[in-house]
Amino acid sequence: MFDIPLDTDSFDFDTIGSTSLSTPTYSLVPSRTEITLDVKRLDPHGPSWVYRTKHMTIDLGRRFWGTSSPAYGLHDKIEGLVKLTGHHPELIEDISVTLEGHLATTVLADGGVARSNTLFMHHAVSLPLSSHPAEGDEYPFVISIPSEITLQGVTALTPPSFYRLHLGVTGEIVYSLKVTMTRQATRMSFKHEPTESQTIPILYFPKTRPSDPPLADIPKPLSDRDAHFTSPSVNIAEHVDTFPLSPRWSYASSHAKHPLTPFQNSVFFSIPAPQSFASGEPIPFFLSLVFPDSPAQASLYTKTITVTLMKQLTVRSAKSHLRKLSSSADLDAYGPPVVRRWVLTSGHLETRSEYSEGVYLLRGWISAGELGRGCSWQVGRIGRLQYFLEVEIASPASMEDHIPAFHLEKEVEITTDCWETMNRELQSMGGVPTPALGLERCLLEKESEYEIM
């Protein structure tokens, strides 16, 4: 049993009736999307991330999360310590710590393989050394991870660590912390290098959340059964957006060149607004088929509906003579965008009712992927991960020459976590930002070199 205090001062009672805040399910056995925090890892005397060179020992603190590299969350900061080791510390001139973020892309095409590596984040600090450095001296440092980046005129949230290989296209976002020691070359023997460095891979998994509380269900349209009902988009519900589906003839239809005007504003798709949803949560939707002059046609369409959530990766690789690019590189330095898209989940229709003659209303839902594993992101105009809801209503094979199909594509934002959980989480973790550890799954797939979808 868990006793959770309710903060009524910060609770928005205006949302009651239009939203649903579900109670979390507790279990002694974690699911595959959850982790168990080992008490030993939370022990202040537990193991730490320690890296050594000939003249430095770098300590990045305790191993909290059980990841392959140090992991950080939204609004987090990298705190560490550089300890001087080895001989002749008096020769040290400077120690710098640099945080970098790169987008690496690979595109396999007929002309070969195009690779590029774009630097989109660079933040360096120089450690203030004592006037007489000695072996054993310790120099702490702190580098805040920016929550936003601006590249090519586009400002967006700093993207998470990421890897995806799909049909000859690879997109990878990597972060690293580089600690560099510079020593006086004029006073060193030829056997010693004046510069010594250690590059440490960093994992960045920021938690993102919808901007508004979730809408559990979409209410029915107005109760007045108007015989001339032509569009459910008028006041169907607050916090709901309604979009018309576009009619189109099949390629085999002899009517392919005929106008589709009579079929405009016949099919509508309604989803909560804004279109921002937590990964793993159900997205409710509402379909309206409005054919008052052809009730039989409306009935046929109710049997050919598919709703899918698509995941799309778009990347641009550098042109053939360029490989490594800085954040100031112009878009002209890149080739055309290459898009790869795949199905993430499929929707489910739950209820169907006849609102009036020739007007059918259908309810359903679709899962926003797997719990904690989804996150929309963008890096300038050269890399982007998006999610789209695709609604297809096919014309029956025997009727495709006479009635059109319908189509709608609507982009939605997918976040790692549910609405309004950050404050409770920070309090429970003593102010330590928790990484979105579900995002690590895509990095584990890097080793496989083939799709695991």
Short mmCIF file of C-alpha atoms in Angstrom, two decimals:
data_model
loop_
_atom_site.label_atom_id
_atom_site.label_comp_id
_atom_site.label_asym_id
_atom_site.label_seq_id
_atom_site.Cartn_x
_atom_site.Cartn_y
_atom_site.Cartn_z
CA MET A 1 0.00 0.00 0.00
CA PHE A 2 1.32 3.46 -0.95
CA ASP A 3 0.22 6.63 0.85
CA ILE A 4 0.50 9.49 -1.63
CA PRO A 5 -0.42 12.98 -0.36
CA LEU A 6 -2.72 14.99 -2.63
CA ASP A 7 -1.69 18.58 -3.18
CA THR A 8 -5.09 20.21 -3.63
CA ASP A 9 -3.56 23.68 -3.87
CA SER A 10 -1.93 22.86 -7.19
CA PHE A 11 -4.74 20.65 -8.53
CA ASP A 12 -6.71 22.05 -11.46
CA PHE A 13 -10.35 21.25 -10.75
CA ASP A 14 -11.36 22.77 -14.09
CA THR A 15 -9.99 19.70 -15.82
CA ILE A 16 -12.40 17.35 -14.06
CA GLY A 17 -14.77 15.74 -16.55
CA SER A 18 -12.62 16.41 -19.60
CA THR A 19 -9.50 14.53 -18.58
CA SER A 20 -8.52 11.32 -16.87
CA LEU A 21 -5.55 10.94 -14.56
CA SER A 22 -5.11 7.23 -14.18
CA THR A 23 -3.71 5.70 -11.00
CA PRO A 24 -0.40 3.91 -11.64
CA THR A 25 -0.33 0.15 -11.29
CA TYR A 26 2.16 -1.16 -8.74
CA SER A 27 3.78 -4.56 -9.00
CA LEU A 28 6.55 -6.40 -7.18
CA VAL A 29 7.84 -7.67 -10.53
CA PRO A 30 9.05 -4.96 -12.98
CA SER A 31 7.96 -5.19 -16.60
CA ARG A 32 10.48 -5.13 -19.43
CA THR A 33 10.03 -1.36 -19.72
CA GLU A 34 10.85 -0.78 -16.04
CA ILE A 35 14.05 -0.99 -14.02
CA THR A 36 14.84 -1.93 -10.46
CA LEU A 37 17.12 0.49 -8.63
CA ASP A 38 19.68 -1.56 -6.76
CA VAL A 39 20.25 -0.30 -3.22
CA LYS A 40 23.97 -0.87 -3.74
CA ARG A 41 23.95 1.62 -6.64
CA LEU A 42 22.37 4.25 -4.43
CA ASP A 43 24.99 3.68 -1.74
CA PRO A 44 27.21 6.78 -1.46
CA HIS A 45 30.14 4.40 -1.17
CA GLY A 46 29.11 2.34 -4.22
CA PRO A 47 30.99 2.07 -7.55
CA SER A 48 31.70 5.20 -9.58
CA TRP A 49 32.47 6.09 -13.17
CA VAL A 50 36.27 6.36 -13.05
CA TYR A 51 38.60 6.81 -16.04
CA ARG A 52 42.40 6.96 -15.94
CA THR A 53 45.19 8.29 -18.13
CA LYS A 54 48.89 8.50 -17.38
CA HIS A 55 48.56 11.80 -15.52
CA MET A 56 44.84 12.06 -14.67
CA THR A 57 42.09 10.19 -12.86
CA ILE A 58 38.61 11.36 -13.88
CA ASP A 59 35.67 10.60 -11.58
CA LEU A 60 32.11 11.27 -12.80
CA GLY A 61 30.38 10.08 -9.65
CA ARG A 62 28.26 7.11 -8.72
CA ARG A 63 26.78 4.63 -11.17
CA PHE A 64 23.12 5.34 -10.56
CA TRP A 65 21.19 3.84 -13.45
CA GLY A 66 22.85 0.60 -14.51
CA THR A 67 23.61 1.91 -18.01
CA SER A 68 26.65 1.18 -20.17
CA SER A 69 27.90 4.78 -19.82
CA PRO A 70 27.15 7.74 -17.55
CA ALA A 71 23.51 8.74 -18.16
CA TYR A 72 21.85 12.11 -17.64
CA GLY A 73 18.32 13.52 -17.83
CA LEU A 74 16.57 16.77 -18.66
CA HIS A 75 18.03 19.88 -16.96
CA ASP A 76 20.84 17.70 -15.67
CA LYS A 77 24.47 18.64 -15.19
CA ILE A 78 27.67 16.65 -15.44
CA GLU A 79 29.61 16.87 -12.21
CA GLY A 80 33.08 15.41 -12.01
CA LEU A 81 36.56 15.56 -10.57
CA VAL A 82 40.00 15.50 -12.17
CA LYS A 83 42.79 14.23 -9.94
CA LEU A 84 46.44 14.73 -10.92
CA THR A 85 48.56 11.58 -11.03
CA GLY A 86 51.98 10.66 -12.38
CA HIS A 87 55.24 12.58 -12.48
CA HIS A 88 55.98 16.25 -13.08
CA PRO A 89 52.59 17.83 -12.39
CA GLU A 90 54.39 21.18 -12.38
CA LEU A 91 54.52 20.94 -16.19
CA ILE A 92 50.74 21.15 -16.54
CA GLU A 93 49.60 24.31 -18.29
CA ASP A 94 45.88 23.70 -18.72
CA ILE A 95 43.08 21.17 -18.18
CA SER A 96 39.88 21.60 -20.20
CA VAL A 97 36.59 19.70 -20.21
CA THR A 98 34.47 19.70 -23.38
CA LEU A 99 30.92 18.41 -23.91
CA GLU A 100 30.00 17.69 -27.53
CA GLY A 101 26.97 16.37 -29.37
CA HIS A 102 27.13 14.94 -32.90
CA LEU A 103 24.61 13.72 -35.46
CA ALA A 104 26.16 10.97 -37.59
CA THR A 105 24.36 9.81 -40.72
CA THR A 106 24.97 7.14 -43.33
CA VAL A 107 22.98 6.85 -46.55
CA LEU A 108 23.48 3.89 -48.87
CA ALA A 109 22.65 4.86 -52.47
CA ASP A 110 23.47 3.73 -56.02
CA GLY A 111 26.53 5.97 -56.08
CA GLY A 112 27.98 4.45 -52.89
CA VAL A 113 27.82 5.37 -49.23
CA ALA A 114 27.43 8.99 -48.07
CA ARG A 115 28.56 9.60 -44.51
CA SER A 116 28.63 12.76 -42.46
CA ASN A 117 29.14 13.88 -38.89
CA THR A 118 27.65 17.20 -37.76
CA LEU A 119 28.60 18.92 -34.51
CA PHE A 120 25.46 20.50 -33.03
CA MET A 121 26.65 21.08 -29.44
CA HIS A 122 30.00 22.28 -28.10
CA HIS A 123 30.55 23.53 -24.57
CA ALA A 124 34.05 23.77 -23.02
CA VAL A 125 35.33 24.88 -19.64
CA SER A 126 38.92 25.39 -18.48
CA LEU A 127 39.70 24.30 -14.93
CA PRO A 128 41.37 26.89 -12.69
CA LEU A 129 44.67 25.30 -11.66
CA SER A 130 46.63 26.16 -8.58
CA SER A 131 49.83 28.17 -9.03
CA HIS A 132 51.91 25.10 -8.13
CA PRO A 133 50.10 21.91 -9.24
CA ALA A 134 51.07 18.85 -7.24
CA GLU A 135 50.35 15.15 -7.54
CA GLY A 136 47.07 14.34 -5.83
CA ASP A 137 45.52 17.76 -6.46
CA GLU A 138 41.80 17.53 -7.26
CA TYR A 139 39.89 19.90 -9.53
CA PRO A 140 36.08 19.64 -9.61
CA PHE A 141 34.03 20.73 -12.62
CA VAL A 142 30.37 21.16 -13.55
CA ILE A 143 28.92 21.34 -17.07
CA SER A 144 25.19 21.88 -17.51
CA ILE A 145 23.56 20.05 -20.40
CA PRO A 146 21.53 22.62 -22.38
CA SER A 147 17.86 21.72 -22.71
CA GLU A 148 17.65 23.34 -26.16
CA ILE A 149 19.85 23.65 -29.23
CA THR A 150 19.67 26.04 -32.17
CA LEU A 151 20.95 24.87 -35.54
CA GLN A 152 20.28 26.28 -39.00
CA GLY A 153 17.69 28.65 -37.58
CA VAL A 154 15.72 25.88 -35.84
CA THR A 155 15.44 25.83 -32.05
CA ALA A 156 14.37 22.52 -30.54
CA LEU A 157 14.81 20.45 -27.41
CA THR A 158 18.23 18.84 -27.17
CA PRO A 159 17.74 15.40 -28.76
CA PRO A 160 18.32 12.15 -26.86
CA SER A 161 21.08 9.65 -27.55
CA PHE A 162 19.77 7.67 -30.49
CA TYR A 163 20.55 5.00 -33.07
CA ARG A 164 18.50 3.64 -35.94
CA LEU A 165 19.36 1.56 -39.01
CA HIS A 166 16.56 1.11 -41.52
CA LEU A 167 16.80 0.16 -45.21
CA GLY A 168 20.28 1.53 -45.86
CA VAL A 169 19.90 4.69 -43.77
CA THR A 170 21.52 5.21 -40.38
CA GLY A 171 20.94 8.04 -37.96
CA GLU A 172 22.91 8.30 -34.72
CA ILE A 173 23.09 10.95 -32.01
CA VAL A 174 26.12 10.64 -29.76
CA TYR A 175 27.42 12.70 -26.85
CA SER A 176 30.91 12.72 -25.39
CA LEU A 177 32.89 14.38 -22.63
CA LYS A 178 36.53 15.03 -23.46
CA VAL A 179 39.06 15.90 -20.76
CA THR A 180 42.32 17.34 -22.16
CA MET A 181 45.55 18.10 -20.31
CA THR A 182 48.15 20.36 -21.93
CA ARG A 183 51.72 20.24 -20.65
CA GLN A 184 54.79 22.39 -21.31
CA ALA A 185 56.35 20.84 -24.40
CA THR A 186 59.65 22.76 -24.14
CA ARG A 187 60.51 21.13 -20.80
CA MET A 188 59.54 17.58 -21.76
CA SER A 189 61.61 14.81 -23.30
CA PHE A 190 60.76 13.65 -26.82
CA LYS A 191 59.22 10.49 -25.33
CA HIS A 192 56.31 12.40 -23.82
CA GLU A 193 53.36 13.93 -25.66
CA PRO A 194 52.49 17.53 -24.68
CA THR A 195 48.75 16.76 -24.83
CA GLU A 196 46.91 14.00 -23.05
CA SER A 197 43.17 13.41 -23.32
CA GLN A 198 40.37 11.02 -22.39
CA THR A 199 37.09 10.87 -24.31
CA ILE A 200 34.13 9.48 -22.35
CA PRO A 201 30.85 8.48 -24.06
CA ILE A 202 27.83 10.12 -22.42
CA LEU A 203 24.17 9.07 -22.61
CA TYR A 204 21.53 11.79 -22.64
CA PHE A 205 17.95 10.64 -22.09
CA PRO A 206 15.72 13.67 -21.42
CA LYS A 207 12.19 13.03 -20.24
CA THR A 208 9.53 14.87 -22.24
CA ARG A 209 5.87 15.31 -21.40
CA PRO A 210 2.66 16.44 -23.13
CA SER A 211 1.85 20.10 -22.65
CA ASP A 212 -1.75 19.33 -21.60
CA PRO A 213 -3.40 16.64 -19.46
CA PRO A 214 -4.60 13.59 -21.37
CA LEU A 215 -8.12 13.23 -22.72
CA ALA A 216 -9.27 9.69 -21.98
CA ASP A 217 -12.24 9.70 -24.36
CA ILE A 218 -13.89 11.84 -27.02
CA PRO A 219 -17.51 12.80 -26.31
CA LYS A 220 -20.23 12.25 -28.87
CA PRO A 221 -21.28 15.12 -31.13
CA LEU A 222 -24.23 17.31 -30.21
CA SER A 223 -27.20 15.30 -28.94
CA ASP A 224 -29.61 16.98 -31.36
CA ARG A 225 -29.93 14.49 -34.22
CA ASP A 226 -30.11 17.00 -37.03
CA ALA A 227 -31.27 15.40 -40.27
CA HIS A 228 -29.06 17.84 -42.17
CA PHE A 229 -25.97 16.98 -40.11
CA THR A 230 -23.02 17.55 -42.46
CA SER A 231 -19.95 17.96 -40.24
CA PRO A 232 -19.12 16.89 -36.69
CA SER A 233 -16.34 19.47 -36.50
CA VAL A 234 -18.68 22.07 -34.99
CA ASN A 235 -18.40 21.85 -31.20
CA ILE A 236 -17.89 18.09 -31.16
CA ALA A 237 -15.98 18.56 -27.92
CA GLU A 238 -13.62 20.90 -26.16
CA HIS A 239 -9.94 19.92 -26.47
CA VAL A 240 -10.65 17.96 -29.66
CA ASP A 241 -9.51 18.65 -33.23
CA THR A 242 -11.38 17.27 -36.23
CA PHE A 243 -9.83 16.79 -39.67
CA PRO A 244 -11.53 15.84 -42.96
CA LEU A 245 -10.17 12.87 -44.89
CA SER A 246 -9.25 13.46 -48.53
CA PRO A 247 -11.03 11.32 -51.13
CA ARG A 248 -9.01 9.78 -53.94
CA TRP A 249 -9.66 7.36 -56.75
CA SER A 250 -7.69 4.14 -57.06
CA TYR A 251 -5.18 4.02 -59.90
CA ALA A 252 -7.26 1.37 -61.64
CA SER A 253 -10.45 3.42 -61.57
CA SER A 254 -11.81 4.78 -64.83
CA HIS A 255 -12.95 7.82 -62.83
CA ALA A 256 -9.39 8.75 -61.84
CA LYS A 257 -9.64 12.06 -63.69
CA HIS A 258 -13.14 12.87 -62.51
CA PRO A 259 -13.63 15.53 -59.80
CA LEU A 260 -14.01 14.39 -56.22
CA THR A 261 -16.02 17.40 -55.08
CA PRO A 262 -19.16 15.41 -54.20
CA PHE A 263 -17.09 13.37 -51.70
CA GLN A 264 -15.43 16.27 -49.89
CA ASN A 265 -16.43 16.70 -46.23
CA SER A 266 -17.79 13.18 -46.01
CA VAL A 267 -15.36 11.52 -43.59
CA PHE A 268 -13.86 13.10 -40.46
CA PHE A 269 -11.22 12.03 -37.95
CA SER A 270 -11.23 13.50 -34.42
CA ILE A 271 -8.38 13.28 -31.88
CA PRO A 272 -7.49 15.14 -28.67
CA ALA A 273 -5.87 18.56 -28.91
CA PRO A 274 -3.04 19.35 -28.78
CA GLN A 275 -1.67 16.29 -30.59
CA SER A 276 0.93 15.45 -27.94
CA PHE A 277 0.84 12.00 -26.34
CA ALA A 278 2.96 9.94 -23.95
CA SER A 279 4.56 6.85 -25.45
CA GLY A 280 2.77 3.67 -24.52
CA GLU A 281 -0.48 5.47 -23.71
CA PRO A 282 -3.68 4.89 -25.71
CA ILE A 283 -4.68 7.67 -28.12
CA PRO A 284 -8.49 7.84 -28.44
CA PHE A 285 -9.97 8.70 -31.83
CA PHE A 286 -13.39 9.22 -33.33
CA LEU A 287 -14.38 8.61 -36.97
CA SER A 288 -17.48 10.13 -38.55
CA LEU A 289 -18.82 8.86 -41.88
CA VAL A 290 -21.35 11.32 -43.28
CA PHE A 291 -23.26 9.97 -46.30
CA PRO A 292 -26.91 10.98 -45.73
CA ASP A 293 -27.69 10.52 -49.43
CA SER A 294 -26.04 7.10 -49.63
CA PRO A 295 -26.46 5.10 -46.41
CA ALA A 296 -25.31 1.87 -48.07
CA GLN A 297 -22.01 3.48 -49.04
CA ALA A 298 -21.40 4.59 -45.44
CA SER A 299 -22.04 1.04 -44.23
CA LEU A 300 -19.51 -0.34 -46.74
CA TYR A 301 -16.78 2.04 -45.56
CA THR A 302 -17.15 1.00 -41.92
CA LYS A 303 -15.61 -2.37 -42.84
CA THR A 304 -12.43 -1.08 -44.57
CA ILE A 305 -10.93 1.30 -41.98
CA THR A 306 -7.28 1.11 -40.87
CA VAL A 307 -5.52 3.48 -38.47
CA THR A 308 -1.74 3.16 -38.00
CA LEU A 309 0.95 5.07 -36.13
CA MET A 310 4.02 5.53 -38.31
CA LYS A 311 7.53 6.38 -37.18
CA GLN A 312 9.66 8.40 -39.61
CA LEU A 313 13.39 9.18 -39.66
CA THR A 314 14.62 11.95 -41.96
CA VAL A 315 18.33 12.66 -42.42
CA ARG A 316 20.59 14.65 -44.71
CA SER A 317 24.15 13.52 -45.34
CA ALA A 318 26.97 15.83 -46.34
CA LYS A 319 27.82 16.10 -50.01
CA SER A 320 30.54 13.76 -51.26
CA HIS A 321 33.50 16.10 -50.67
CA LEU A 322 32.44 16.92 -47.11
CA ARG A 323 32.35 14.63 -44.11
CA LYS A 324 32.70 16.52 -40.82
CA LEU A 325 30.63 19.66 -40.47
CA SER A 326 30.38 22.26 -37.73
CA SER A 327 27.19 23.74 -36.35
CA SER A 328 27.68 26.79 -38.59
CA ALA A 329 27.60 24.76 -41.81
CA ASP A 330 25.02 25.94 -44.34
CA LEU A 331 22.25 23.66 -45.56
CA ASP A 332 23.85 23.78 -49.04
CA ALA A 333 26.64 21.57 -47.67
CA TYR A 334 24.15 18.70 -47.38
CA GLY A 335 22.41 16.51 -49.89
CA PRO A 336 18.64 16.10 -50.25
CA PRO A 337 16.61 14.67 -47.35
CA VAL A 338 16.28 10.89 -47.19
CA VAL A 339 13.18 9.53 -45.50
CA ARG A 340 12.56 6.12 -43.95
CA ARG A 341 9.19 5.21 -42.44
CA TRP A 342 7.86 2.12 -40.69
CA VAL A 343 4.72 0.99 -38.88
CA LEU A 344 4.83 1.31 -35.11
CA THR A 345 1.31 0.29 -33.99
CA SER A 346 -2.16 -0.36 -35.41
CA GLY A 347 -5.47 1.03 -34.17
CA HIS A 348 -8.49 -0.75 -32.78
CA LEU A 349 -12.13 0.07 -33.48
CA GLU A 350 -14.29 -0.57 -30.44
CA THR A 351 -17.79 0.72 -31.11
CA ARG A 352 -19.91 1.63 -34.11
CA SER A 353 -23.26 3.40 -34.03
CA GLU A 354 -25.59 4.94 -36.60
CA TYR A 355 -26.05 8.57 -35.56
CA SER A 356 -28.70 9.11 -38.21
CA GLU A 357 -29.45 7.58 -41.57
CA GLY A 358 -26.20 7.46 -43.53
CA VAL A 359 -24.14 8.90 -40.66
CA TYR A 360 -21.95 6.44 -38.73
CA LEU A 361 -19.86 7.24 -35.66
CA LEU A 362 -16.98 4.94 -34.73
CA ARG A 363 -14.81 5.00 -31.65
CA GLY A 364 -11.36 3.52 -31.31
CA TRP A 365 -7.89 3.86 -29.88
CA ILE A 366 -4.30 3.31 -30.90
CA SER A 367 -1.24 2.81 -28.70
CA ALA A 368 1.49 5.45 -28.87
CA GLY A 369 4.23 2.81 -29.18
CA GLU A 370 5.90 1.17 -26.20
CA LEU A 371 5.93 2.68 -22.74
CA GLY A 372 8.78 5.16 -22.28
CA ARG A 373 10.49 4.36 -25.59
CA GLY A 374 9.17 7.11 -27.86
CA CYS A 375 10.36 10.68 -28.28
CA SER A 376 9.98 13.16 -31.15
CA TRP A 377 13.14 15.19 -31.81
CA GLN A 378 14.80 17.47 -34.35
CA VAL A 379 18.35 18.59 -35.14
CA GLY A 380 18.23 21.67 -37.33
CA ARG A 381 17.14 20.77 -40.86
CA ILE A 382 19.39 17.72 -41.15
CA GLY A 383 17.83 15.18 -38.79
CA ARG A 384 14.38 14.52 -37.42
CA LEU A 385 12.34 11.76 -35.82
CA GLN A 386 8.59 12.15 -36.32
CA TYR A 387 5.38 10.25 -35.72
CA PHE A 388 2.32 10.26 -37.98
CA LEU A 389 -1.19 8.93 -37.64
CA GLU A 390 -2.35 7.49 -40.96
CA VAL A 391 -6.04 6.88 -41.55
CA GLU A 392 -7.02 4.84 -44.59
CA ILE A 393 -10.56 3.97 -45.67
CA ALA A 394 -10.38 1.76 -48.72
CA SER A 395 -13.12 1.35 -51.27
CA PRO A 396 -14.21 -2.30 -51.51
CA ALA A 397 -12.46 -4.10 -54.38
CA SER A 398 -15.73 -4.62 -56.20
CA MET A 399 -16.59 -0.92 -55.93
CA GLU A 400 -13.25 0.85 -56.41
CA ASP A 401 -14.23 1.88 -59.93
CA HIS A 402 -17.28 3.69 -58.58
CA ILE A 403 -16.50 5.11 -55.14
CA PRO A 404 -13.23 6.65 -53.90
CA ALA A 405 -10.98 5.74 -51.00
CA PHE A 406 -10.18 8.23 -48.22
CA HIS A 407 -6.86 9.18 -46.65
CA LEU A 408 -5.51 11.37 -43.85
CA GLU A 409 -2.01 11.84 -42.46
CA LYS A 410 -1.56 13.83 -39.26
CA GLU A 411 1.70 14.42 -37.41
CA VAL A 412 1.61 13.89 -33.65
CA GLU A 413 4.20 14.53 -30.97
CA ILE A 414 5.28 11.56 -28.87
CA THR A 415 6.82 12.11 -25.44
CA THR A 416 8.64 9.75 -23.11
CA ASP A 417 6.42 10.34 -20.06
CA CYS A 418 2.93 11.27 -18.97
CA TRP A 419 1.71 14.76 -18.26
CA GLU A 420 2.77 16.39 -14.97
CA THR A 421 5.01 13.86 -13.30
CA MET A 422 8.26 15.84 -13.06
CA ASN A 423 7.79 17.54 -9.68
CA ARG A 424 6.79 14.35 -7.88
CA GLU A 425 9.72 12.56 -9.46
CA LEU A 426 12.27 15.21 -8.48
CA GLN A 427 11.00 15.17 -4.90
CA SER A 428 11.22 11.40 -4.66
CA MET A 429 14.75 11.37 -6.11
CA GLY A 430 16.08 14.19 -3.96
CA GLY A 431 16.27 16.65 -6.84
CA VAL A 432 18.22 14.32 -9.17
CA PRO A 433 16.73 14.35 -12.72
CA THR A 434 15.80 10.82 -13.76
CA PRO A 435 16.85 9.82 -17.29
CA ALA A 436 14.25 8.36 -19.64
CA LEU A 437 15.89 4.95 -19.48
CA GLY A 438 13.44 3.41 -21.94
CA LEU A 439 15.25 5.31 -24.70
CA GLU A 440 18.34 3.17 -24.16
CA ARG A 441 16.67 0.28 -25.98
CA CYS A 442 17.42 1.76 -29.43
CA LEU A 443 21.14 1.89 -28.55
CA LEU A 444 21.14 -1.78 -27.59
CA GLU A 445 19.81 -2.56 -31.07
CA LYS A 446 22.92 -0.98 -32.60
CA GLU A 447 24.82 -4.21 -32.10
CA SER A 448 22.40 -6.25 -34.19
CA GLU A 449 22.79 -4.48 -37.59
CA TYR A 450 19.27 -5.49 -38.60
CA GLU A 451 15.73 -4.54 -37.74
CA ILE A 452 14.16 -5.82 -34.52
CA MET A 453 10.69 -4.43 -35.09
#
